[in-house]
Amino acid sequence: MLDQEEKLPVQENNLTEQSEDSKSENKLEAKAEVAVEATIESEVKIKPEVETEAVDAAVKKEEATPKIKKSDTSNKAITEIETKIAESSEESEHQEIEMENYENLSLEALVSELGKLVKEGQVQSINSNVNKIKSVFNLKFGKLLKAEKEKFLAEGGNIIDFQYNNPIKSVYNSYLYDFKIKRNEFYANQEAKLNANLEEKLDLIEKLKHLIDNAEGATMYKMFKDVQAKWVAIGPIPRAKYNDTWRTYQYHVERFYDLLHLSNDLRDLDFKHNLEEKLKLIDRAEELLKLEDVNAAFKELQVLHKLWKEDIGPVAREHREEVWERFSEITKKIHDNRHEFFKDMKSKFEGNIEKKLEVIAAIDALDTSKNKTRSDWQKSIKELEALRNKFFSIGQVPRAKSDQIWAKFKEATRKFNIEKNKFFKNVKKEHLENLNLKKALIEKAVSLKDSEDWDTTTEIMKKIQSDWKKIGHVPRKYSDKLWKEFKDACNHYFDRLHKNQDIGNKEQIEVLNKKKELLSTIKQTIGSDDEISIDTLNEYVSDWRDLGRVPYEMRHIEVKFNKLLDKVVDNNNDIEKQDVEMIKFKNLVNSYLEQKNYRKLDSEQLFVRKKIDETVREIQQLENNIGFISNVTEDNPLVKNVRKQIDVYKEKLDVWKVKLNYLRELES
């Protein structure tokens, strides 16, 4: 299962650096090439028929030479390495693009980066970046989708009606489509190029065979070097043909060197250089045995094998078996270490089977038979979501069991979803019934909104408002429109009622004057040296409320009274600000009660609930901020400042909760 991820693109032109020795030997070889024609001409004149006989004899001798039998595990190790090298043989040279920290980008920035890569980058260079962007985008968009769904359900929507469209997703899909088209075109062109390269290499092999069979002493070595240079210059070939093509080429290269026995100095120079280079590769391979990262060791071993096969020529016959056996033995050890590692991983994957089956059993055990309300189902949905997250966090299972486990998981969630959808279909029917009930109340409210039979109509309108609250949810697409129509009709009536109550009320004018006198008295007390206790404040508030209502247009005097209470607190350290806050709040609420302004009471309760939610979120945000501050003590000024802010918000939260409880007590 993990082996599929072990591909290593091999760059032939930057794998190794020449040592100083190899550089000097290359100089010697260059000099030898200059003199090769004279050397071979002076020593021997090779006839084609003589050379053919020499080649045949060499082949027969090699076939007759007993081979050292390698172990099965050694053969497996070499085979696996050759397979990996063959897989990498199709890789073409390209410049990797630096991987950005895509997790920190917004959805818009991710899509912008994706579009830039697709338009400007090469397919083989941007593939990893595109896959990373896809992973991050899907994760972020999934969270956004989940949040929108939760918001939809919180507002009374039916889950089967949920739809979410975002323009950024359309742009993202468009760029992905362009990338797939570009990628398909690249691989189609690459296949043609690979096949063309294969034909070129096969043609070179034929030229090499012809060179061996029709050798001319004056030109054979130069022509051989030309073949080698062209072989290296040709690009990648199809992986299925790589190993056979290389073996055929290598066989004829060795045939050539065996034939070159008449130019011992030149041949020995090549053999000596190649032996030294291969011994260096063996030393590098031995170092890989010390690596703890078996995957990194295996990938680097692929590089060494590719160098061994493609960059370094043959060695003298007496050393060939020995150096190859040393290299093969190290390869086997690295191979065995890697497979032992995967064996341990497989054991861990086996353990994940039971863990995932336990999660599936827990999903099957979810009891939805008692779910009667939307709240019940929301709780069950959260439980299922937690189990789903647990299932995916466990990790992989053996490939042989993967489909089976996944099928059981899908079946378990399918059963849950069937029951869930059945419930919400019934809810949809109920929502339609509620829709008709609320429309009837709206018609009634609209018909009474201009009535002047204040006493009778007021009671009816209160009853309508009460009935409205008892009716459940309606389809979301109608919810806002219905509420606006109902609220406008009710507000229209009660605004008229309050206006009528305020006109020409002489008693309220007298109340206003008395409240002004009380304000003056409180100001004088504040200006004196006398202490004002909380009991005194309560008396002021009680007196203020007992005086009654003031004219509607003169309600600003209530604001003055509250500011005066705040001033008392500022001048007296013995009075808690929270106590005064509640005194003012009760005074405000009681004034609404006296005015029978229940709409104001409802608005006040909604406002208090909103402030509680906002304060809780502020506290949570500050606590989360502390969580991001690592390696600091509580004495740190930044931490102390955040803690102080949290305490302030908690004090405010306590006050808002007390206010809400007070409003609830009034309703009971």
XYZ file of C-alpha atoms in Angstrom:
668
model
C 0.000 0.000 0.000
C 2.831 2.389 0.912
C 5.085 1.152 -1.891
C 3.107 3.068 -4.448
C 4.416 6.281 -2.950
C 8.087 5.388 -3.274
C 8.677 6.784 -6.788
C 11.810 8.849 -7.092
C 12.315 11.161 -10.029
C 15.997 10.895 -10.894
C 17.889 13.848 -12.293
C 20.799 12.480 -14.301
C 22.655 15.731 -14.634
C 23.078 16.630 -10.968
C 23.381 13.367 -9.063
C 27.084 13.246 -8.293
C 30.199 15.336 -8.508
C 33.420 14.157 -10.098
C 36.281 13.578 -7.757
C 39.672 15.110 -8.456
C 40.983 11.658 -9.357
C 38.207 11.053 -11.863
C 38.815 14.471 -13.404
C 42.478 13.698 -13.919
C 41.630 10.314 -15.346
C 39.231 11.946 -17.758
C 42.109 14.107 -18.934
C 44.198 11.009 -19.451
C 41.369 9.403 -21.328
C 41.004 12.440 -23.523
C 44.688 12.251 -24.367
C 44.308 8.554 -25.048
C 41.429 9.256 -27.410
C 43.611 11.633 -29.371
C 46.245 8.950 -29.752
C 43.873 5.997 -30.128
C 43.926 5.856 -33.925
C 47.722 5.754 -34.057
C 47.868 3.253 -31.189
C 45.417 0.807 -32.715
C 46.827 1.274 -36.260
C 50.387 0.531 -35.091
C 49.502 -2.500 -32.980
C 47.049 -4.392 -35.186
C 44.952 -4.339 -38.286
C 41.634 -5.996 -37.360
C 39.816 -7.919 -40.013
C 36.052 -8.238 -39.731
C 36.096 -12.003 -39.890
C 38.801 -12.192 -37.195
C 36.883 -9.806 -34.947
C 33.646 -11.780 -35.396
C 35.439 -14.925 -34.319
C 36.838 -13.111 -31.288
C 33.366 -11.884 -30.300
C 31.841 -15.342 -30.668
C 34.610 -16.806 -28.568
C 34.078 -14.161 -25.888
C 30.336 -14.845 -25.787
C 30.863 -18.578 -25.554
C 33.433 -18.097 -22.825
C 31.025 -15.944 -20.828
C 28.217 -18.452 -21.263
C 30.559 -21.209 -20.087
C 31.725 -19.264 -17.050
C 29.836 -20.445 -13.927
C 27.787 -17.707 -12.262
C 27.562 -17.259 -8.523
C 24.019 -18.131 -7.563
C 22.375 -15.251 -5.751
C 19.815 -15.805 -2.984
C 16.140 -15.303 -3.698
C 16.010 -12.287 -1.383
C 18.972 -10.719 -3.153
C 17.249 -11.233 -6.496
C 14.077 -9.696 -5.075
C 16.019 -6.681 -3.815
C 17.697 -6.086 -7.186
C 14.413 -6.637 -9.019
C 12.621 -4.112 -6.827
C 15.370 -1.537 -7.311
C 15.344 -2.057 -11.074
C 11.567 -1.704 -11.083
C 11.782 1.610 -9.233
C 14.499 2.876 -11.563
C 12.359 1.859 -14.519
C 9.431 3.785 -13.040
C 11.620 6.871 -12.699
C 12.927 6.434 -16.236
C 9.929 8.312 -17.622
C 10.653 11.372 -15.501
C 11.779 14.357 -17.518
C 13.942 17.146 -16.160
C 12.025 20.067 -14.690
C 12.408 22.849 -12.170
C 10.516 22.218 -8.944
C 8.392 25.140 -7.721
C 8.834 26.106 -4.085
C 5.977 24.874 -1.911
C 4.207 27.821 -0.289
C 2.577 27.717 3.145
C -0.878 27.317 1.613
C -2.559 26.648 4.988
C -2.248 30.350 5.846
C -3.973 31.556 2.663
C -7.645 32.431 2.351
C -9.906 30.646 -0.128
C -9.599 33.565 -2.535
C -5.806 33.595 -2.265
C -5.643 29.822 -2.791
C -7.712 30.056 -5.971
C -5.602 32.963 -7.212
C -2.417 30.962 -6.619
C -3.932 27.928 -8.371
C -4.839 30.014 -11.417
C -1.322 31.466 -11.573
C 0.280 28.008 -11.407
C -1.987 26.527 -14.085
C -1.427 29.432 -16.473
C 2.344 29.849 -16.034
C 3.801 26.548 -14.754
C 4.820 23.275 -16.352
C 2.631 20.300 -15.463
C 5.475 18.235 -14.004
C 6.673 21.239 -11.956
C 3.330 22.278 -10.466
C 1.703 18.880 -9.862
C 2.688 18.682 -6.167
C 1.681 22.301 -5.563
C -1.717 21.793 -7.226
C -2.386 18.695 -5.128
C -1.466 20.599 -1.949
C -3.759 23.492 -2.877
C -6.588 21.005 -3.580
C -6.117 19.438 -0.139
C -6.068 22.782 1.712
C -8.949 24.265 -0.323
C -11.191 21.238 0.266
C -10.478 21.372 3.993
C -11.186 25.101 4.291
C -14.249 25.009 2.041
C -15.563 22.001 3.978
C -15.366 24.003 7.210
C -17.140 26.927 5.552
C -19.838 24.618 4.218
C -20.290 23.066 7.644
C -20.615 26.489 9.271
C -23.194 27.605 6.701
C -25.173 24.403 7.249
C -25.155 24.888 11.025
C -26.272 28.488 10.572
C -29.050 27.351 8.230
C -30.291 24.777 10.743
C -30.016 27.240 13.648
C -32.295 29.627 11.771
C -34.925 26.921 11.479
C -34.058 25.554 8.059
C -34.677 21.963 7.008
C -31.486 20.054 6.226
C -32.965 18.608 3.038
C -33.562 22.166 1.785
C -29.956 23.248 2.402
C -28.107 24.612 -0.595
C -24.932 26.677 -0.655
C -23.344 28.325 -3.675
C -20.099 30.272 -3.615
C -18.599 31.927 -6.738
C -15.071 31.120 -5.543
C -15.870 27.392 -5.834
C -16.867 27.833 -9.470
C -13.603 29.627 -10.261
C -11.689 26.910 -8.407
C -13.401 24.151 -10.431
C -12.651 26.021 -13.662
C -8.920 26.212 -12.884
C -8.848 22.530 -11.940
C -10.493 21.644 -15.242
C -7.867 23.682 -17.126
C -5.118 21.872 -15.214
C -6.531 18.445 -16.102
C -6.677 19.383 -19.797
C -3.108 20.678 -19.641
C -1.945 17.550 -17.795
C -3.620 15.199 -20.298
C -1.987 17.032 -23.188
C 1.406 16.827 -21.466
C 1.194 13.081 -20.895
C -0.003 12.484 -24.452
C 3.009 14.417 -25.788
C 5.311 12.720 -23.291
C 4.262 9.258 -24.452
C 5.151 10.131 -28.036
C 8.497 11.548 -26.886
C 9.270 8.460 -24.785
C 8.631 6.177 -27.741
C 10.786 8.350 -30.012
C 13.632 8.228 -27.466
C 13.284 4.443 -27.289
C 13.655 4.189 -31.057
C 16.798 6.343 -30.895
C 18.344 4.122 -28.210
C 17.482 0.940 -30.087
C 19.081 2.477 -33.166
C 22.238 3.213 -31.143
C 22.337 -0.410 -29.980
C 22.215 -1.523 -33.596
C 25.051 0.877 -34.416
C 27.051 -0.494 -31.492
C 26.481 -4.076 -32.702
C 27.527 -3.041 -36.212
C 30.620 -1.347 -34.790
C 31.610 -4.561 -32.985
C 30.904 -6.809 -35.951
C 32.674 -4.522 -38.437
C 35.432 -3.034 -36.326
C 38.089 -0.861 -37.874
C 41.066 -0.208 -35.668
C 41.541 3.350 -36.827
C 38.084 4.627 -35.851
C 36.374 2.085 -33.584
C 37.163 3.693 -30.207
C 36.139 7.185 -31.298
C 32.910 5.823 -32.768
C 32.257 3.907 -29.543
C 32.657 7.093 -27.475
C 30.255 8.871 -29.814
C 27.680 6.131 -29.211
C 28.128 6.480 -25.448
C 27.712 10.261 -25.573
C 24.570 10.005 -27.688
C 23.116 7.353 -25.350
C 23.469 9.636 -22.347
C 22.057 12.614 -24.250
C 18.868 10.819 -25.273
C 15.992 11.548 -22.908
C 13.741 9.178 -20.906
C 12.088 6.088 -22.400
C 8.972 4.031 -21.450
C 9.438 2.302 -18.108
C 8.289 -1.054 -19.509
C 11.224 -1.071 -21.916
C 13.856 0.494 -19.678
C 15.548 -2.525 -18.045
C 15.598 -4.730 -21.158
C 16.953 -1.866 -23.252
C 19.673 -1.082 -20.734
C 20.708 -4.745 -20.333
C 21.020 -5.130 -24.117
C 23.095 -1.964 -24.348
C 25.315 -2.924 -21.408
C 25.892 -6.390 -22.863
C 27.219 -4.953 -26.101
C 29.318 -2.356 -24.245
C 31.035 -5.208 -22.401
C 31.451 -7.043 -25.709
C 33.214 -4.004 -27.075
C 35.594 -3.742 -24.127
C 36.344 -7.466 -24.297
C 37.116 -7.005 -28.007
C 39.439 -4.103 -27.235
C 42.090 -6.365 -25.718
C 44.580 -5.300 -28.416
C 44.607 -1.758 -26.973
C 45.341 -2.690 -23.375
C 46.457 0.743 -22.173
C 43.293 2.444 -23.316
C 40.973 -0.306 -22.115
C 42.714 -0.602 -18.737
C 42.446 3.142 -18.254
C 38.654 2.921 -18.684
C 38.407 -0.177 -16.495
C 40.486 1.423 -13.720
C 38.379 4.595 -13.729
C 35.105 2.649 -13.755
C 36.242 0.366 -10.912
C 37.151 3.344 -8.731
C 33.806 5.003 -9.404
C 31.885 1.820 -8.611
C 33.818 1.341 -5.372
C 32.802 4.885 -4.416
C 29.178 3.952 -5.044
C 29.613 0.882 -2.818
C 30.987 3.112 -0.048
C 28.019 5.454 -0.425
C 25.654 2.471 -0.308
C 27.264 1.252 2.939
C 26.628 4.673 4.462
C 22.943 4.266 3.627
C 22.772 1.269 5.972
C 23.281 3.696 8.857
C 20.252 5.830 7.954
C 17.223 5.428 10.230
C 14.887 6.660 7.502
C 14.530 3.477 5.431
C 12.527 5.246 2.728
C 15.210 7.891 2.261
C 17.853 5.150 2.123
C 15.864 3.236 -0.493
C 15.368 6.331 -2.643
C 19.071 7.193 -2.487
C 19.895 3.577 -3.357
C 17.839 3.991 -6.536
C 20.065 6.941 -7.425
C 23.200 4.853 -6.870
C 21.875 2.005 -9.014
C 21.010 4.426 -11.786
C 24.536 5.849 -11.645
C 25.956 2.328 -11.653
C 23.933 1.402 -14.716
C 23.942 4.574 -16.782
C 26.920 6.754 -15.838
C 29.655 4.220 -15.133
C 30.906 1.714 -17.681
C 32.106 -1.865 -17.147
C 35.164 -2.963 -15.161
C 37.729 -5.627 -15.918
C 36.293 -9.113 -16.159
C 38.174 -10.344 -13.091
C 36.485 -7.649 -10.909
C 32.962 -7.658 -12.375
C 31.435 -10.406 -10.270
C 33.145 -9.295 -7.080
C 32.083 -5.608 -7.153
C 28.572 -6.482 -8.283
C 28.212 -9.036 -5.456
C 29.300 -6.412 -2.890
C 26.855 -3.882 -4.283
C 24.063 -6.485 -4.474
C 24.618 -7.603 -0.871
C 24.283 -4.036 0.422
C 21.196 -3.587 -1.745
C 19.690 -6.717 -0.170
C 20.313 -5.398 3.369
C 18.689 -2.044 2.607
C 15.820 -3.868 0.913
C 15.354 -6.138 3.955
C 15.414 -3.165 6.361
C 12.768 -1.425 4.315
C 10.507 -4.438 4.114
C 10.867 -5.028 7.849
C 9.754 -1.439 8.354
C 6.711 -1.984 6.134
C 5.969 -5.190 7.994
C 5.760 -3.179 11.226
C 3.555 -0.623 9.484
C 1.295 -3.397 8.237
C 1.000 -4.655 11.817
C -0.142 -1.185 12.877
C -2.642 -1.108 10.039
C -3.981 -4.461 11.227
C -4.596 -2.889 14.632
C -6.566 -0.096 12.986
C -9.100 -2.632 11.691
C -10.483 -3.301 15.173
C -10.487 0.382 16.040
C -12.497 1.269 12.939
C -14.899 -1.616 13.486
C -15.499 -0.313 17.022
C -16.408 3.107 15.615
C -18.734 1.502 13.057
C -20.384 -0.476 15.874
C -20.845 2.772 17.834
C -22.525 4.360 14.787
C -24.819 1.331 14.478
C -25.632 1.675 18.186
C -26.812 5.288 17.880
C -30.416 5.182 19.110
C -32.559 7.608 17.142
C -35.878 5.992 18.030
C -36.457 8.520 20.841
C -35.660 11.572 18.715
C -38.882 13.570 18.624
C -37.654 17.126 18.128
C -35.217 18.999 15.967
C -33.011 19.471 19.036
C -32.888 15.705 19.593
C -31.760 15.155 16.029
C -29.189 17.922 16.170
C -27.661 16.182 19.177
C -27.575 12.841 17.321
C -26.062 14.500 14.243
C -23.256 15.928 16.386
C -22.653 12.477 17.889
C -22.431 10.979 14.403
C -20.091 13.732 13.258
C -17.795 13.042 16.223
C -17.728 9.332 15.357
C -17.031 10.104 11.695
C -14.082 12.300 12.686
C -12.806 9.548 14.964
C -13.093 6.999 12.147
C -11.037 9.119 9.751
C -8.441 10.008 12.405
C -7.595 6.371 13.146
C -5.513 5.998 10.012
C -5.090 3.433 7.280
C -5.988 -0.250 7.247
C -4.477 -2.986 5.045
C -5.497 -2.565 1.421
C -7.126 -6.007 1.374
C -9.564 -4.867 4.099
C -9.974 -1.251 3.018
C -13.019 -1.698 0.742
C -14.750 -3.983 3.221
C -14.299 -1.564 6.139
C -15.417 1.377 4.000
C -18.544 -0.481 2.864
C -19.517 -1.224 6.493
C -18.925 2.408 7.440
C -21.107 3.674 4.582
C -23.849 1.231 5.460
C -23.857 2.319 9.116
C -24.089 6.019 8.203
C -26.703 5.254 5.526
C -29.039 3.735 8.125
C -28.677 6.836 10.272
C -29.312 9.164 7.332
C -32.448 7.272 6.288
C -34.010 7.869 9.706
C -32.814 11.464 9.774
C -34.282 12.252 6.351
C -37.553 10.603 7.306
C -37.837 12.879 10.341
C -37.047 16.053 8.421
C -39.548 15.181 5.708
C -42.196 15.085 8.433
C -40.825 18.347 9.774
C -41.266 19.881 6.348
C -44.940 18.896 6.410
C -45.281 20.419 9.868
C -43.592 23.606 8.641
C -46.217 23.995 5.931
C -48.982 23.671 8.534
C -47.266 26.307 10.686
C -47.031 28.535 7.634
C -50.802 28.521 7.207
C -51.373 29.224 10.926
C -49.049 32.232 10.897
C -50.627 33.605 7.740
C -54.004 33.477 9.509
C -52.600 35.440 12.483
C -51.120 38.048 10.144
C -54.482 38.544 8.433
C -56.110 39.033 11.846
C -53.435 41.500 13.022
C -53.665 43.511 9.792
C -57.454 43.752 10.135
C -57.150 45.163 13.700
C -54.131 47.458 13.346
C -56.262 50.601 12.728
C -58.900 49.835 15.365
C -59.697 52.496 17.982
C -61.437 50.143 20.406
C -58.309 50.305 22.529
C -59.231 48.085 25.464
C -60.735 45.205 23.479
C -58.290 45.328 20.578
C -55.256 45.553 22.883
C -56.166 42.277 24.559
C -56.786 40.604 21.194
C -53.453 41.832 19.832
C -51.656 40.502 22.915
C -53.370 37.154 22.389
C -52.275 37.128 18.738
C -48.662 37.767 19.790
C -48.865 34.978 22.341
C -50.269 32.530 19.769
C -47.534 33.467 17.318
C -44.847 32.447 19.823
C -46.473 29.042 20.299
C -46.400 28.193 16.603
C -43.243 26.374 15.517
C -40.890 26.941 12.591
C -41.928 27.634 9.021
C -39.940 27.051 5.778
C -36.906 29.296 5.895
C -37.624 31.069 2.620
C -40.897 32.429 4.102
C -39.684 33.070 7.656
C -38.286 36.619 7.345
C -41.115 37.851 5.122
C -43.838 36.560 7.513
C -42.133 37.989 10.559
C -41.820 41.416 8.954
C -45.515 41.499 7.989
C -46.586 40.396 11.468
C -44.233 42.783 13.283
C -45.280 45.746 11.125
C -48.980 45.147 11.835
C -48.430 44.810 15.617
C -46.070 47.796 15.823
C -48.474 49.928 13.846
C -51.250 49.247 16.351
C -49.183 49.645 19.530
C -47.457 52.805 18.275
C -50.924 54.314 17.761
C -51.967 53.098 21.207
C -48.978 54.706 22.926
C -49.419 57.933 21.046
C -53.038 58.093 22.100
C -52.089 57.452 25.709
C -49.565 60.295 25.703
C -51.722 63.038 24.201
C -53.040 65.649 26.593
C -52.065 63.772 29.771
C -51.899 66.537 32.387
C -51.061 64.118 35.151
C -47.939 63.108 33.320
C -46.851 66.760 33.100
C -47.190 67.011 36.869
C -45.137 63.801 37.211
C -42.443 65.374 35.054
C -42.177 68.415 37.344
C -41.987 66.233 40.447
C -39.240 64.142 38.881
C -37.301 67.313 38.104
C -37.559 68.291 41.778
C -36.307 64.823 42.805
C -33.367 65.181 40.445
C -32.504 68.514 42.057
C -32.673 66.951 45.529
C -30.324 64.122 44.543
C -27.857 66.588 43.033
C -27.787 68.596 46.292
C -27.152 65.438 48.291
C -24.261 64.499 46.017
C -22.800 67.975 46.434
C -22.882 67.703 50.238
C -20.537 65.663 52.415
C -23.247 63.146 53.269
C -22.600 59.521 52.241
C -25.227 57.959 49.973
C -25.779 54.280 50.702
C -27.264 51.610 48.479
C -30.456 51.765 50.539
C -30.692 55.474 49.845
C -30.290 54.808 46.153
C -33.061 52.216 46.261
C -35.294 54.779 47.945
C -34.562 57.297 45.211
C -35.412 54.719 42.548
C -38.578 53.685 44.391
C -39.682 57.319 44.741
C -38.873 57.940 41.113
C -40.968 55.002 39.959
C -43.845 55.823 42.314
C -44.149 59.253 40.755
C -45.422 57.573 37.565
C -44.957 58.122 33.843
C -43.834 61.266 32.086
C -45.054 62.416 28.644
C -43.655 60.316 25.793
C -41.690 63.198 24.318
C -40.068 63.965 27.719
C -38.594 60.519 28.328
C -35.076 61.934 28.186
C -35.438 62.743 31.888
C -35.006 59.008 32.545
C -31.557 59.223 30.975
C -30.656 62.109 33.264
C -31.770 60.106 36.278
C -29.597 57.136 35.299
C -26.563 59.371 34.718
C -27.074 60.833 38.171
C -27.061 57.341 39.673
C -23.749 56.647 37.887
C -22.320 59.817 39.402
C -23.307 58.610 42.874
C -21.333 55.402 42.275
C -18.289 57.300 40.995
C -18.228 59.407 44.195
C -18.807 56.497 46.595
C -16.429 53.527 46.675
C -18.710 51.548 48.979
C -21.379 51.071 46.319
C -20.805 48.353 43.725
C -21.334 49.438 40.140
C -23.128 46.151 39.401
C -25.703 46.895 42.089
C -26.445 50.272 40.560
C -26.619 48.665 37.126
C -29.384 46.338 38.330
C -31.230 49.181 40.076
C -31.301 51.119 36.811
C -32.321 48.049 34.847
C -35.213 47.216 37.178
C -36.342 50.810 37.026
C -36.353 50.676 33.212
C -38.207 47.351 33.078
C -40.782 48.451 35.634
C -41.455 51.561 33.605
C -42.250 49.343 30.609
C -44.578 47.291 32.764
C -46.380 50.374 34.000
C -46.807 51.520 30.413
C -47.905 47.981 29.381
C -45.297 48.277 26.685
C -44.685 44.550 26.231
C -43.062 45.047 22.892
C -40.293 46.984 24.621
C -39.945 44.191 27.167
C -39.528 41.640 24.399
C -36.946 43.821 22.700
C -35.082 44.252 25.977
C -34.950 40.488 26.499
C -33.612 39.948 22.984
C -31.001 42.625 23.590
C -29.868 41.004 26.859
C -29.583 37.587 25.205
C -27.543 39.101 22.403
C -25.165 40.760 24.892
C -24.722 37.451 26.728
C -23.786 35.704 23.487
C -21.375 38.489 22.508
C -19.711 38.460 25.930
C -19.325 34.672 25.917
C -17.677 34.867 22.486
C -15.305 37.574 23.678
C -14.280 35.431 26.671
C -13.768 32.380 24.449
C -11.681 34.400 21.993
C -9.446 35.742 24.765
C -9.015 32.281 26.258
C -8.117 30.936 22.804
C -5.560 33.725 22.454
C -3.893 32.579 25.683
C -3.771 29.068 24.249
C -1.684 30.358 21.323
C 0.845 31.970 23.673
C 3.413 29.269 24.414
C 6.383 29.063 26.785
C 5.345 32.001 28.954
C 4.381 32.192 32.624
C 1.309 33.757 34.165
C 3.513 36.704 35.231
C 4.038 37.687 31.623
C 2.527 41.185 31.047
C 0.708 40.058 27.935
C -0.882 37.115 29.741
C -1.788 39.275 32.732
C -3.437 41.844 30.458
C -5.510 39.155 28.726
C -6.490 37.645 32.088
C -7.596 41.072 33.253
C -9.768 41.523 30.160
C -11.318 38.087 30.742
C -12.200 39.033 34.346
C -13.852 42.255 33.133
C -15.962 40.375 30.601
C -16.898 37.762 33.198
C -18.154 40.493 35.524
C -20.228 41.911 32.684
C -21.519 38.436 31.875
C -22.695 37.962 35.466
C -24.647 41.227 35.278
C -26.288 40.301 31.962
C -27.289 36.903 33.332
C -28.870 38.487 36.403
C -30.822 40.812 34.106
C -32.053 37.884 32.025
C -33.155 35.986 35.132
C -35.074 39.032 36.285
C -36.906 39.235 32.953
C -37.704 35.526 33.108
C -39.149 35.903 36.590
C -41.493 38.570 35.255
C -42.780 36.149 32.605
C -43.521 33.353 35.073
